[in-house]
Amino acid sequence: MTEMDGWVAFVGAGPGDDGLLTMRAARLIGQAGLVVAEPDVTEQVRRLLAADAVLAEPSDGPGTAKTLIAAARDGQLAVRLYRGDPLFAGAAAEVQACAKAKVRFEVVPGVPAATAVPAYAGIALTGDGVGEIRIIQAGEASQVGYGPGTLVVLGAETAPADLGKMLIAAGWPDSTPFAITWDGTTTDQQTVATTLGRIGPDLKAAGVTVATTRGGAIAVVGDAASAKNRLSWYESKPLFGWRVLVPRTREQAAVVSERLTEHGAVPEEVPTITVEPPRTPQQMERAVKGLVTGRYEWVAFTSVNAVKAVREKLEEYGLDARAFAGVKVAAVGDQTTAALLDFGIRADLVPEGSQSAEGLADAWPPFDDVLDPINRVLLPRADIATETLLARLTDLGWEAEDVTAYRTVRSAPPPAPIREAIKGGGFDAVLFTSSSTVRNLVGIAGKPHAVTVIGVIGPQTAKTAAEFGLRVDVIAPKPSVAALVEALADFGAAQRDAALSAGEPLRRPSERRRGGRRRLR
């Protein structure tokens, strides 16, 4: 076997949450020339796929094994991707086919749904001296006699009430605790805890029907499934299942989305602003030359995009952070400061109060012809920036050179389903991180529905939202995206606590709109 020989990797994708992929699995998926998987599993790992990877769905019989073997003999890495764990999910026949064909193969275990889904539902499968776990398919329930351990039932979504009757007929007491979880480890997860004798009525009381469930389900039978024993941590996240619109530039939205996901939300990124280079680059070229030759005493950054624009221009000329040697640097706030640190630059001035151009102007020192050898300030910013800082610097005796570092252009309207969801109440919340995101979102997609929770990054953005007739529910205590997401999470937690205290069902904001489909957890 030569280094050019291909091979086959049988890889477990885990139960649904892509955060449960092993590092080995993620690496092989990114290297694969061919990936064979069911469409929903492929979608789970799409962000990891190589740009030129070929995708295929498994076929009946020996067809899938033949496809994998042919790709390996053609010198490719072929990944056969399974939900959960490969050998747990029935990969043995395909593995044996590769062994028989003398094709190199590897099995990469995945987190099996049989243990992961109960864990995400807050169910400890073992404990209190009971260590026995039996795992069966739903169709085998009538053959499983009563025992003191825990029974995990795969494929329980088809007929849960019939499953209970089968177990009772096999000798299980009708009072035996029973918990069933749909769409485990995803933000659609839904768990109902009951007993074998009350599965039907309790599912009905929880609003669970064929119309309100979509994916597969796993049931747990035994004392471990008792409602009083559940250690629910996932479904109780403050924004669990909330669909949150993030209207920002595409690069900046990723930071917000990551924080929202940690709180159980489903972020939807809709670019409202596209950042483009200035129409005439000569200004920036002269500014970079002046920076290197010691023309400026200060450089003032009023946005992350300004840092990015200057950094890219420096790197275009083969320069790095050393170009700022001997120059003082000001940053408008925490995010801009972090972007500078990422470039290897520590800001000398950051306003302690309002993190805005006005706040930076208030903190700026006056020019001192004894202490300041140079009176020039470089101010790289957007083409639509306000004049507040420029005017204040002039009043303080500085000569500010206002340079257009980038242009902000309104993005194209999002697809029709997104626009309809915005106006129709399909989103639970919208987060506005600037006045321009308010204006641009309304301009390209329309006003959010009245039931949608509106979160804003500060008073000025709140004022703009009010001007467009939007009710502001959440204002960040300080102007940062991290604080805004945390404020929204606090708002969601307060709503959840209020509903539980009042004995009311937990409902997301989008489920309160007139005609909205009711789905209870």
Short mmCIF file of C-alpha atoms in Angstrom, two decimals:
data_model
loop_
_atom_site.label_atom_id
_atom_site.label_comp_id
_atom_site.label_asym_id
_atom_site.label_seq_id
_atom_site.Cartn_x
_atom_site.Cartn_y
_atom_site.Cartn_z
CA MET A 1 0.00 0.00 0.00
CA THR A 2 1.51 3.35 -1.05
CA GLU A 3 1.01 6.85 0.34
CA MET A 4 -1.19 7.59 -2.67
CA ASP A 5 -3.65 4.85 -1.77
CA GLY A 6 -7.00 6.13 -0.58
CA TRP A 7 -8.89 4.85 2.39
CA VAL A 8 -12.29 4.87 4.10
CA ALA A 9 -13.20 6.40 7.44
CA PHE A 10 -16.43 5.37 9.16
CA VAL A 11 -17.16 8.46 11.27
CA GLY A 12 -19.72 9.13 13.98
CA ALA A 13 -21.35 12.55 13.75
CA GLY A 14 -22.88 12.36 17.20
CA PRO A 15 -26.54 12.76 18.11
CA GLY A 16 -27.26 16.18 16.54
CA ASP A 17 -25.31 18.90 18.36
CA ASP A 18 -22.26 19.57 16.18
CA GLY A 19 -20.39 20.59 19.32
CA LEU A 20 -20.28 16.89 20.21
CA LEU A 21 -18.16 15.95 17.18
CA THR A 22 -14.79 14.53 18.15
CA MET A 23 -11.68 16.39 17.00
CA ARG A 24 -10.69 13.38 14.88
CA ALA A 25 -14.10 13.34 13.20
CA ALA A 26 -13.95 17.06 12.37
CA ARG A 27 -10.45 16.72 10.91
CA LEU A 28 -11.37 13.80 8.63
CA ILE A 29 -14.59 15.44 7.46
CA GLY A 30 -12.57 18.50 6.43
CA GLN A 31 -10.08 16.35 4.47
CA ALA A 32 -12.57 14.06 2.73
CA GLY A 33 -12.92 14.02 -1.05
CA LEU A 34 -16.17 12.02 -0.76
CA VAL A 35 -18.70 12.17 2.07
CA VAL A 36 -21.57 9.68 2.13
CA ALA A 37 -24.36 10.43 4.61
CA GLU A 38 -28.05 11.08 5.02
CA PRO A 39 -28.93 14.70 4.09
CA ASP A 40 -29.66 15.79 7.67
CA VAL A 41 -26.30 14.49 8.85
CA THR A 42 -24.49 16.21 5.97
CA GLU A 43 -26.20 19.48 6.86
CA GLN A 44 -24.96 19.18 10.44
CA VAL A 45 -21.31 19.22 9.30
CA ARG A 46 -21.58 21.35 6.16
CA ARG A 47 -19.37 24.11 7.59
CA LEU A 48 -16.52 21.59 7.94
CA LEU A 49 -16.60 20.21 4.40
CA ALA A 50 -13.84 20.93 1.91
CA ALA A 51 -14.94 23.20 -0.95
CA ASP A 52 -14.44 20.44 -3.53
CA ALA A 53 -15.91 17.58 -1.48
CA VAL A 54 -18.38 15.35 -3.32
CA LEU A 55 -21.55 14.56 -1.36
CA ALA A 56 -23.59 11.39 -1.82
CA GLU A 57 -26.48 9.71 -0.07
CA PRO A 58 -26.26 6.06 1.01
CA SER A 59 -27.98 3.50 -1.21
CA ASP A 60 -29.72 0.24 -0.41
CA GLY A 61 -27.82 -3.02 -0.30
CA PRO A 62 -24.10 -3.18 -1.09
CA GLY A 63 -24.15 -0.01 -3.24
CA THR A 64 -22.75 2.28 -0.54
CA ALA A 65 -19.82 -0.02 0.23
CA LYS A 66 -18.99 -0.25 -3.50
CA THR A 67 -18.98 3.56 -3.76
CA LEU A 68 -16.65 3.90 -0.78
CA ILE A 69 -14.27 1.22 -2.05
CA ALA A 70 -14.16 2.75 -5.54
CA ALA A 71 -13.32 6.20 -4.11
CA ALA A 72 -10.56 4.73 -1.93
CA ARG A 73 -9.02 2.86 -4.87
CA ASP A 74 -9.10 6.15 -6.78
CA GLY A 75 -6.80 7.62 -4.12
CA GLN A 76 -9.43 9.54 -2.12
CA LEU A 77 -10.31 9.71 1.54
CA ALA A 78 -13.94 8.61 1.62
CA VAL A 79 -15.89 9.38 4.80
CA ARG A 80 -19.00 7.39 5.59
CA LEU A 81 -20.80 9.56 8.12
CA TYR A 82 -23.34 8.17 10.58
CA ARG A 83 -25.64 9.79 13.09
CA GLY A 84 -24.39 8.87 16.55
CA ASP A 85 -21.75 6.11 16.56
CA PRO A 86 -20.93 4.11 13.36
CA LEU A 87 -20.98 0.60 14.79
CA PHE A 88 -23.97 1.48 16.96
CA ALA A 89 -25.77 2.72 13.82
CA GLY A 90 -25.20 -0.40 11.71
CA ALA A 91 -21.91 0.22 9.91
CA ALA A 92 -20.64 -3.34 10.46
CA ALA A 93 -21.62 -4.64 6.99
CA GLU A 94 -19.89 -1.76 5.18
CA VAL A 95 -16.80 -2.12 7.40
CA GLN A 96 -16.65 -5.83 6.61
CA ALA A 97 -16.93 -5.08 2.88
CA CYS A 98 -13.90 -2.78 3.07
CA ALA A 99 -11.94 -5.44 5.01
CA LYS A 100 -12.83 -8.08 2.42
CA ALA A 101 -11.74 -5.75 -0.40
CA LYS A 102 -8.44 -5.13 1.44
CA VAL A 103 -9.11 -1.39 1.51
CA ARG A 104 -7.61 0.49 4.43
CA PHE A 105 -10.29 1.75 6.83
CA GLU A 106 -10.71 3.36 10.22
CA VAL A 107 -13.65 3.62 12.61
CA VAL A 108 -14.03 6.93 14.45
CA PRO A 109 -16.50 6.54 17.32
CA GLY A 110 -19.18 9.14 17.84
CA VAL A 111 -21.23 10.07 20.87
CA PRO A 112 -24.22 7.66 20.75
CA ALA A 113 -27.71 9.11 21.00
CA ALA A 114 -28.67 6.40 23.51
CA THR A 115 -26.54 8.09 26.19
CA ALA A 116 -26.25 11.68 24.92
CA VAL A 117 -29.96 12.41 24.55
CA PRO A 118 -30.83 11.35 28.12
CA ALA A 119 -27.88 13.42 29.34
CA TYR A 120 -29.20 16.49 27.50
CA ALA A 121 -32.62 15.78 28.99
CA GLY A 122 -31.07 15.78 32.46
CA ILE A 123 -31.54 12.05 33.05
CA ALA A 124 -28.82 10.11 34.87
CA LEU A 125 -29.05 6.58 33.48
CA THR A 126 -27.21 5.04 36.43
CA GLY A 127 -26.93 5.86 40.11
CA ASP A 128 -28.00 4.90 43.64
CA GLY A 129 -26.45 1.46 43.25
CA VAL A 130 -28.31 0.69 40.02
CA GLY A 131 -25.91 0.24 37.12
CA GLU A 132 -27.84 -1.96 34.68
CA ILE A 133 -28.81 -0.31 31.38
CA ARG A 134 -30.67 -2.10 28.62
CA ILE A 135 -30.93 -0.52 25.17
CA ILE A 136 -33.61 -1.75 22.79
CA GLN A 137 -35.51 -0.74 19.67
CA ALA A 138 -39.15 0.24 20.19
CA GLY A 139 -40.36 -2.85 18.34
CA GLU A 140 -38.73 -5.11 20.93
CA ALA A 141 -40.65 -3.67 23.89
CA SER A 142 -43.11 -6.56 24.19
CA GLN A 143 -40.19 -8.97 24.71
CA VAL A 144 -38.52 -7.06 27.56
CA GLY A 145 -39.54 -8.10 31.04
CA TYR A 146 -39.54 -5.83 34.07
CA GLY A 147 -36.19 -5.26 35.79
CA PRO A 148 -34.68 -2.92 38.40
CA GLY A 149 -32.33 -1.11 35.99
CA THR A 150 -32.90 1.51 33.29
CA LEU A 151 -34.37 0.81 29.88
CA VAL A 152 -33.44 3.06 26.93
CA VAL A 153 -35.77 2.77 23.94
CA LEU A 154 -34.60 3.89 20.51
CA GLY A 155 -37.11 4.84 17.79
CA ALA A 156 -39.75 5.78 20.38
CA GLU A 157 -41.31 8.51 18.22
CA THR A 158 -43.71 6.30 16.26
CA ALA A 159 -46.31 5.42 18.90
CA PRO A 160 -45.27 6.30 22.49
CA ALA A 161 -48.61 5.34 24.01
CA ASP A 162 -48.49 1.91 22.34
CA LEU A 163 -44.94 1.51 23.63
CA GLY A 164 -46.25 2.00 27.17
CA LYS A 165 -48.98 -0.61 26.64
CA MET A 166 -46.42 -3.11 25.31
CA LEU A 167 -44.20 -2.69 28.35
CA ILE A 168 -47.14 -2.98 30.77
CA ALA A 169 -48.20 -6.16 29.00
CA ALA A 170 -44.63 -7.45 29.41
CA GLY A 171 -44.90 -7.03 33.20
CA TRP A 172 -43.85 -3.43 33.88
CA PRO A 173 -46.00 -1.61 36.50
CA ASP A 174 -48.10 1.17 34.99
CA SER A 175 -46.60 3.54 37.60
CA THR A 176 -43.07 3.08 36.20
CA PRO A 177 -41.52 6.48 35.35
CA PHE A 178 -41.23 7.17 31.63
CA ALA A 179 -39.54 10.12 29.87
CA ILE A 180 -39.44 10.70 26.14
CA THR A 181 -37.23 13.23 24.33
CA TRP A 182 -37.65 14.36 20.74
CA ASP A 183 -34.87 15.99 18.66
CA GLY A 184 -32.34 15.38 21.42
CA THR A 185 -29.26 17.63 21.75
CA THR A 186 -30.71 20.20 19.32
CA THR A 187 -32.53 23.45 20.06
CA ASP A 188 -35.77 21.68 19.06
CA GLN A 189 -35.37 19.25 21.95
CA GLN A 190 -38.57 18.53 23.85
CA THR A 191 -38.94 16.22 26.85
CA VAL A 192 -42.09 14.98 28.55
CA ALA A 193 -41.84 13.04 31.82
CA THR A 194 -44.76 10.81 32.80
CA THR A 195 -45.48 7.16 33.71
CA LEU A 196 -46.21 4.14 31.54
CA GLY A 197 -49.91 4.28 32.37
CA ARG A 198 -50.32 7.98 31.54
CA ILE A 199 -48.25 8.44 28.37
CA GLY A 200 -51.22 9.24 26.12
CA PRO A 201 -53.04 11.82 28.30
CA ASP A 202 -49.81 13.49 29.50
CA LEU A 203 -48.49 13.93 25.97
CA LYS A 204 -51.84 15.41 24.99
CA ALA A 205 -51.76 17.77 27.97
CA ALA A 206 -48.28 18.90 26.94
CA GLY A 207 -49.53 19.69 23.45
CA VAL A 208 -47.48 16.93 21.83
CA THR A 209 -48.98 15.60 18.62
CA VAL A 210 -47.72 14.34 15.27
CA ALA A 211 -47.98 17.96 14.05
CA THR A 212 -45.75 19.38 16.80
CA THR A 213 -42.91 16.85 16.66
CA ARG A 214 -40.57 16.34 13.75
CA GLY A 215 -37.47 14.27 14.50
CA GLY A 216 -36.67 11.02 16.24
CA ALA A 217 -37.27 10.30 19.90
CA ILE A 218 -35.59 8.30 22.63
CA ALA A 219 -37.44 7.09 25.72
CA VAL A 220 -36.08 6.21 29.14
CA VAL A 221 -38.00 3.81 31.39
CA GLY A 222 -37.29 3.29 35.08
CA ASP A 223 -36.70 5.32 38.22
CA ALA A 224 -34.03 7.38 36.41
CA ALA A 225 -36.81 8.87 34.26
CA SER A 226 -38.81 10.21 37.19
CA ALA A 227 -39.60 13.91 36.86
CA LYS A 228 -38.27 14.55 40.37
CA ASN A 229 -34.92 13.02 39.38
CA ARG A 230 -34.41 15.10 36.24
CA LEU A 231 -31.46 17.47 36.32
CA SER A 232 -32.68 19.57 33.42
CA TRP A 233 -29.94 21.91 32.24
CA TYR A 234 -30.31 22.14 28.47
CA GLU A 235 -34.00 22.85 27.91
CA SER A 236 -33.91 25.31 30.83
CA LYS A 237 -31.38 27.63 29.16
CA PRO A 238 -32.79 31.18 29.23
CA LEU A 239 -33.18 31.50 25.44
CA PHE A 240 -33.76 27.83 24.66
CA GLY A 241 -35.26 27.49 21.19
CA TRP A 242 -35.56 31.26 20.66
CA ARG A 243 -35.08 32.24 17.04
CA VAL A 244 -33.03 35.44 17.22
CA LEU A 245 -32.34 37.75 14.28
CA VAL A 246 -28.83 39.20 14.18
CA PRO A 247 -28.73 42.14 11.73
CA ARG A 248 -25.05 43.06 11.44
CA THR A 249 -22.23 42.88 8.95
CA ARG A 250 -21.52 39.25 8.10
CA GLU A 251 -18.15 39.18 9.93
CA GLN A 252 -19.46 40.80 13.12
CA ALA A 253 -22.60 38.64 13.32
CA ALA A 254 -20.54 35.52 14.08
CA VAL A 255 -19.51 36.80 17.52
CA VAL A 256 -23.11 37.54 18.50
CA SER A 257 -24.35 34.20 17.14
CA GLU A 258 -21.80 32.24 19.13
CA ARG A 259 -22.88 33.88 22.40
CA LEU A 260 -26.56 33.38 21.60
CA THR A 261 -26.00 29.69 20.93
CA GLU A 262 -24.43 29.30 24.37
CA HIS A 263 -27.76 30.44 25.85
CA GLY A 264 -29.77 27.95 23.75
CA ALA A 265 -30.91 30.34 21.02
CA VAL A 266 -31.04 29.71 17.28
CA PRO A 267 -29.35 32.75 15.71
CA GLU A 268 -30.22 33.83 12.17
CA GLU A 269 -27.68 36.17 10.62
CA VAL A 270 -29.07 38.75 8.20
CA PRO A 271 -26.43 41.16 6.84
CA THR A 272 -27.78 44.70 6.71
CA ILE A 273 -24.50 46.44 5.95
CA THR A 274 -21.76 45.47 3.53
CA VAL A 275 -18.34 46.96 4.18
CA GLU A 276 -16.45 47.89 1.01
CA PRO A 277 -13.13 49.65 0.28
CA PRO A 278 -13.23 53.41 -0.37
CA ARG A 279 -13.86 54.46 -3.97
CA THR A 280 -10.57 56.36 -4.01
CA PRO A 281 -7.77 54.56 -2.14
CA GLN A 282 -5.28 57.42 -2.38
CA GLN A 283 -6.32 58.90 0.99
CA MET A 284 -5.57 55.65 2.82
CA GLU A 285 -2.30 55.21 0.95
CA ARG A 286 -1.14 58.68 2.05
CA ALA A 287 -2.28 57.97 5.62
CA VAL A 288 -0.25 54.75 5.79
CA LYS A 289 2.80 56.58 4.46
CA GLY A 290 2.30 59.30 7.09
CA LEU A 291 1.94 56.70 9.83
CA VAL A 292 5.28 55.13 8.89
CA THR A 293 7.10 58.46 8.53
CA GLY A 294 5.97 59.86 11.90
CA ARG A 295 3.40 62.35 10.66
CA TYR A 296 0.88 61.64 13.45
CA GLU A 297 0.85 61.90 17.24
CA TRP A 298 -2.41 59.93 17.58
CA VAL A 299 -4.51 57.45 15.60
CA ALA A 300 -8.16 57.30 16.69
CA PHE A 301 -10.21 54.18 15.87
CA THR A 302 -13.98 54.52 16.15
CA SER A 303 -14.96 51.02 14.99
CA VAL A 304 -13.75 47.46 14.47
CA ASN A 305 -14.13 48.01 10.72
CA ALA A 306 -11.69 50.93 10.87
CA VAL A 307 -9.09 48.71 12.58
CA LYS A 308 -9.67 46.03 9.95
CA ALA A 309 -9.33 48.52 7.07
CA VAL A 310 -6.05 49.99 8.36
CA ARG A 311 -4.65 46.55 9.17
CA GLU A 312 -5.43 45.26 5.67
CA LYS A 313 -3.84 48.32 4.06
CA LEU A 314 -0.68 47.91 6.16
CA GLU A 315 -0.45 44.21 5.33
CA GLU A 316 -0.93 45.06 1.65
CA TYR A 317 2.38 46.93 1.89
CA GLY A 318 4.07 44.17 3.90
CA LEU A 319 3.80 46.13 7.17
CA ASP A 320 2.57 45.06 10.60
CA ALA A 321 1.85 46.53 14.05
CA ARG A 322 5.39 47.93 14.26
CA ALA A 323 4.20 50.74 11.98
CA PHE A 324 2.51 52.20 15.11
CA ALA A 325 5.81 52.58 16.99
CA GLY A 326 5.88 55.97 18.71
CA VAL A 327 2.22 56.69 17.91
CA LYS A 328 -0.51 56.92 20.56
CA VAL A 329 -3.65 54.95 19.81
CA ALA A 330 -7.24 55.64 20.92
CA ALA A 331 -10.15 53.20 20.72
CA VAL A 332 -13.84 53.99 21.03
CA GLY A 333 -14.74 50.95 23.16
CA ASP A 334 -14.20 47.34 24.19
CA GLN A 335 -14.77 45.72 20.79
CA THR A 336 -12.42 48.10 19.01
CA THR A 337 -9.86 47.62 21.77
CA ALA A 338 -10.08 43.84 21.30
CA ALA A 339 -9.59 44.19 17.52
CA LEU A 340 -6.45 46.28 18.15
CA LEU A 341 -5.11 43.73 20.64
CA ASP A 342 -5.64 41.02 18.03
CA PHE A 343 -3.33 43.08 15.79
CA GLY A 344 -0.78 43.42 18.59
CA ILE A 345 -1.62 47.00 19.59
CA ARG A 346 -2.65 48.14 23.06
CA ALA A 347 -4.83 51.26 23.10
CA ASP A 348 -3.54 54.23 25.08
CA LEU A 349 -6.95 55.86 25.45
CA VAL A 350 -10.38 54.21 25.88
CA PRO A 351 -13.33 56.21 27.28
CA GLU A 352 -14.51 55.01 30.68
CA GLY A 353 -18.04 56.34 30.21
CA SER A 354 -20.01 56.25 26.97
CA GLN A 355 -18.32 54.01 24.41
CA SER A 356 -19.12 56.20 21.42
CA ALA A 357 -17.55 58.93 19.34
CA GLU A 358 -19.01 61.42 21.84
CA GLY A 359 -17.51 59.50 24.77
CA LEU A 360 -14.11 59.41 23.09
CA ALA A 361 -14.33 63.15 22.42
CA ASP A 362 -15.09 63.79 26.10
CA ALA A 363 -12.01 61.78 27.16
CA TRP A 364 -9.62 63.32 24.63
CA PRO A 365 -6.82 65.51 26.09
CA PRO A 366 -6.21 69.03 24.75
CA PHE A 367 -3.18 69.66 22.58
CA ASP A 368 -0.15 70.79 24.57
CA ASP A 369 2.57 72.38 22.45
CA VAL A 370 5.17 71.52 25.12
CA LEU A 371 4.28 67.84 25.71
CA ASP A 372 3.01 67.03 22.21
CA PRO A 373 5.68 67.32 19.53
CA ILE A 374 3.13 66.78 16.76
CA ASN A 375 -0.45 68.04 16.67
CA ARG A 376 -1.87 65.75 13.99
CA VAL A 377 -4.43 63.01 14.61
CA LEU A 378 -5.26 60.33 12.02
CA LEU A 379 -8.98 59.53 12.06
CA PRO A 380 -9.73 56.53 9.77
CA ARG A 381 -13.47 55.88 9.63
CA ALA A 382 -16.55 55.17 7.55
CA ASP A 383 -17.81 57.37 4.77
CA ILE A 384 -21.00 58.10 6.76
CA ALA A 385 -19.38 58.81 10.13
CA THR A 386 -20.62 61.71 12.23
CA GLU A 387 -18.59 64.90 12.69
CA THR A 388 -18.73 65.02 16.51
CA LEU A 389 -15.22 63.72 17.19
CA LEU A 390 -13.67 65.69 14.33
CA ALA A 391 -15.14 68.97 15.60
CA ARG A 392 -14.11 68.29 19.19
CA LEU A 393 -10.52 67.48 18.23
CA THR A 394 -10.31 70.77 16.35
CA ASP A 395 -11.66 72.64 19.39
CA LEU A 396 -8.96 71.00 21.54
CA GLY A 397 -6.24 72.31 19.26
CA TRP A 398 -5.55 69.18 17.26
CA GLU A 399 -5.27 68.98 13.48
CA ALA A 400 -7.41 65.99 12.60
CA GLU A 401 -6.98 64.27 9.24
CA ASP A 402 -10.30 62.64 8.44
CA VAL A 403 -9.68 59.68 6.12
CA THR A 404 -12.32 57.43 4.57
CA ALA A 405 -11.06 53.95 5.45
CA TYR A 406 -14.14 52.04 4.26
CA ARG A 407 -17.63 52.50 2.87
CA THR A 408 -20.83 51.11 4.35
CA VAL A 409 -23.36 49.97 1.78
CA ARG A 410 -26.86 48.73 2.54
CA SER A 411 -27.08 44.99 1.87
CA ALA A 412 -29.55 43.40 -0.49
CA PRO A 413 -32.91 42.35 1.01
CA PRO A 414 -32.91 38.89 2.65
CA PRO A 415 -34.89 36.03 1.05
CA ALA A 416 -38.70 36.25 1.13
CA PRO A 417 -39.14 33.67 3.97
CA ILE A 418 -36.88 35.77 6.23
CA ARG A 419 -38.76 38.98 5.39
CA GLU A 420 -42.08 37.26 6.10
CA ALA A 421 -40.77 35.92 9.42
CA ILE A 422 -39.59 39.40 10.44
CA LYS A 423 -42.92 41.05 9.68
CA GLY A 424 -45.08 38.10 10.70
CA GLY A 425 -43.63 37.41 14.15
CA GLY A 426 -41.57 34.35 13.25
CA PHE A 427 -38.59 35.65 15.22
CA ASP A 428 -38.55 35.69 19.00
CA ALA A 429 -36.06 38.55 19.23
CA VAL A 430 -34.04 41.00 17.15
CA LEU A 431 -30.75 42.47 18.38
CA PHE A 432 -29.80 45.93 17.10
CA THR A 433 -26.17 46.91 17.64
CA SER A 434 -26.32 50.41 16.11
CA SER A 435 -28.77 52.95 14.77
CA SER A 436 -27.73 52.04 11.23
CA THR A 437 -28.76 48.40 11.74
CA VAL A 438 -32.23 49.62 12.74
CA ARG A 439 -32.56 51.85 9.68
CA ASN A 440 -31.12 49.30 7.29
CA LEU A 441 -33.13 46.30 8.54
CA VAL A 442 -36.40 48.22 8.32
CA GLY A 443 -35.32 49.48 4.91
CA ILE A 444 -34.53 46.08 3.39
CA ALA A 445 -36.97 43.82 5.25
CA GLY A 446 -39.65 45.83 7.08
CA LYS A 447 -40.49 46.36 10.76
CA PRO A 448 -40.33 43.44 13.20
CA HIS A 449 -43.70 42.17 14.47
CA ALA A 450 -45.09 43.55 17.74
CA VAL A 451 -44.54 40.24 19.61
CA THR A 452 -40.83 40.22 18.77
CA VAL A 453 -38.52 41.20 21.63
CA ILE A 454 -36.36 44.16 20.63
CA GLY A 455 -32.89 44.41 22.15
CA VAL A 456 -30.57 47.38 21.56
CA ILE A 457 -26.97 48.14 22.43
CA GLY A 458 -27.51 51.60 23.94
CA PRO A 459 -29.69 54.70 24.36
CA GLN A 460 -28.98 56.15 20.92
CA THR A 461 -29.98 52.91 19.21
CA ALA A 462 -33.08 52.76 21.44
CA LYS A 463 -34.01 56.28 20.32
CA THR A 464 -33.69 55.30 16.65
CA ALA A 465 -35.78 52.16 17.22
CA ALA A 466 -38.49 54.27 18.88
CA GLU A 467 -38.47 56.63 15.91
CA PHE A 468 -39.42 53.65 13.74
CA GLY A 469 -42.25 52.73 16.10
CA LEU A 470 -40.49 49.78 17.73
CA ARG A 471 -41.02 48.92 21.41
CA VAL A 472 -37.63 48.42 23.04
CA ASP A 473 -37.63 45.60 25.62
CA VAL A 474 -33.92 45.19 26.37
CA ILE A 475 -31.10 47.75 26.57
CA ALA A 476 -27.53 46.57 27.20
CA PRO A 477 -26.10 47.98 30.45
CA LYS A 478 -22.95 48.89 28.53
CA PRO A 479 -22.39 49.21 24.77
CA SER A 480 -20.97 45.81 23.85
CA VAL A 481 -22.44 42.84 22.04
CA ALA A 482 -21.56 40.58 24.97
CA ALA A 483 -23.55 42.79 27.35
CA LEU A 484 -26.46 42.91 24.89
CA VAL A 485 -26.66 39.12 24.60
CA GLU A 486 -26.43 38.73 28.38
CA ALA A 487 -29.20 41.30 28.84
CA LEU A 488 -31.43 39.37 26.43
CA ALA A 489 -30.64 36.14 28.31
CA ASP A 490 -31.61 37.81 31.60
CA PHE A 491 -34.86 38.95 29.98
CA GLY A 492 -35.61 35.41 28.78
CA ALA A 493 -34.81 33.93 32.19
CA ALA A 494 -37.14 36.42 33.88
CA GLN A 495 -39.97 35.49 31.51
CA ARG A 496 -39.37 31.79 32.15
CA ASP A 497 -39.35 32.28 35.94
CA ALA A 498 -42.55 34.36 35.80
CA ALA A 499 -44.35 31.69 33.77
CA LEU A 500 -43.25 28.91 36.12
CA SER A 501 -44.28 30.92 39.20
CA ALA A 502 -47.73 31.55 37.69
CA GLY A 503 -48.14 27.91 36.68
CA GLU A 504 -48.39 28.93 33.03
CA PRO A 505 -46.94 26.99 30.08
CA LEU A 506 -43.54 28.09 28.78
CA ARG A 507 -44.02 29.86 25.49
CA ARG A 508 -41.55 31.73 23.33
CA PRO A 509 -42.50 35.24 22.14
CA SER A 510 -43.19 33.98 18.61
CA GLU A 511 -45.71 31.48 20.00
CA ARG A 512 -47.80 34.30 21.44
CA ARG A 513 -48.70 35.89 18.11
CA ARG A 514 -52.23 35.48 16.88
CA GLY A 515 -52.51 32.29 14.91
CA GLY A 516 -49.03 31.17 15.94
CA ARG A 517 -48.53 27.43 16.23
CA ARG A 518 -48.49 26.46 19.87
CA ARG A 519 -45.71 24.16 20.95
CA LEU A 520 -45.14 23.48 24.62
CA ARG A 521 -42.13 22.02 26.35
#
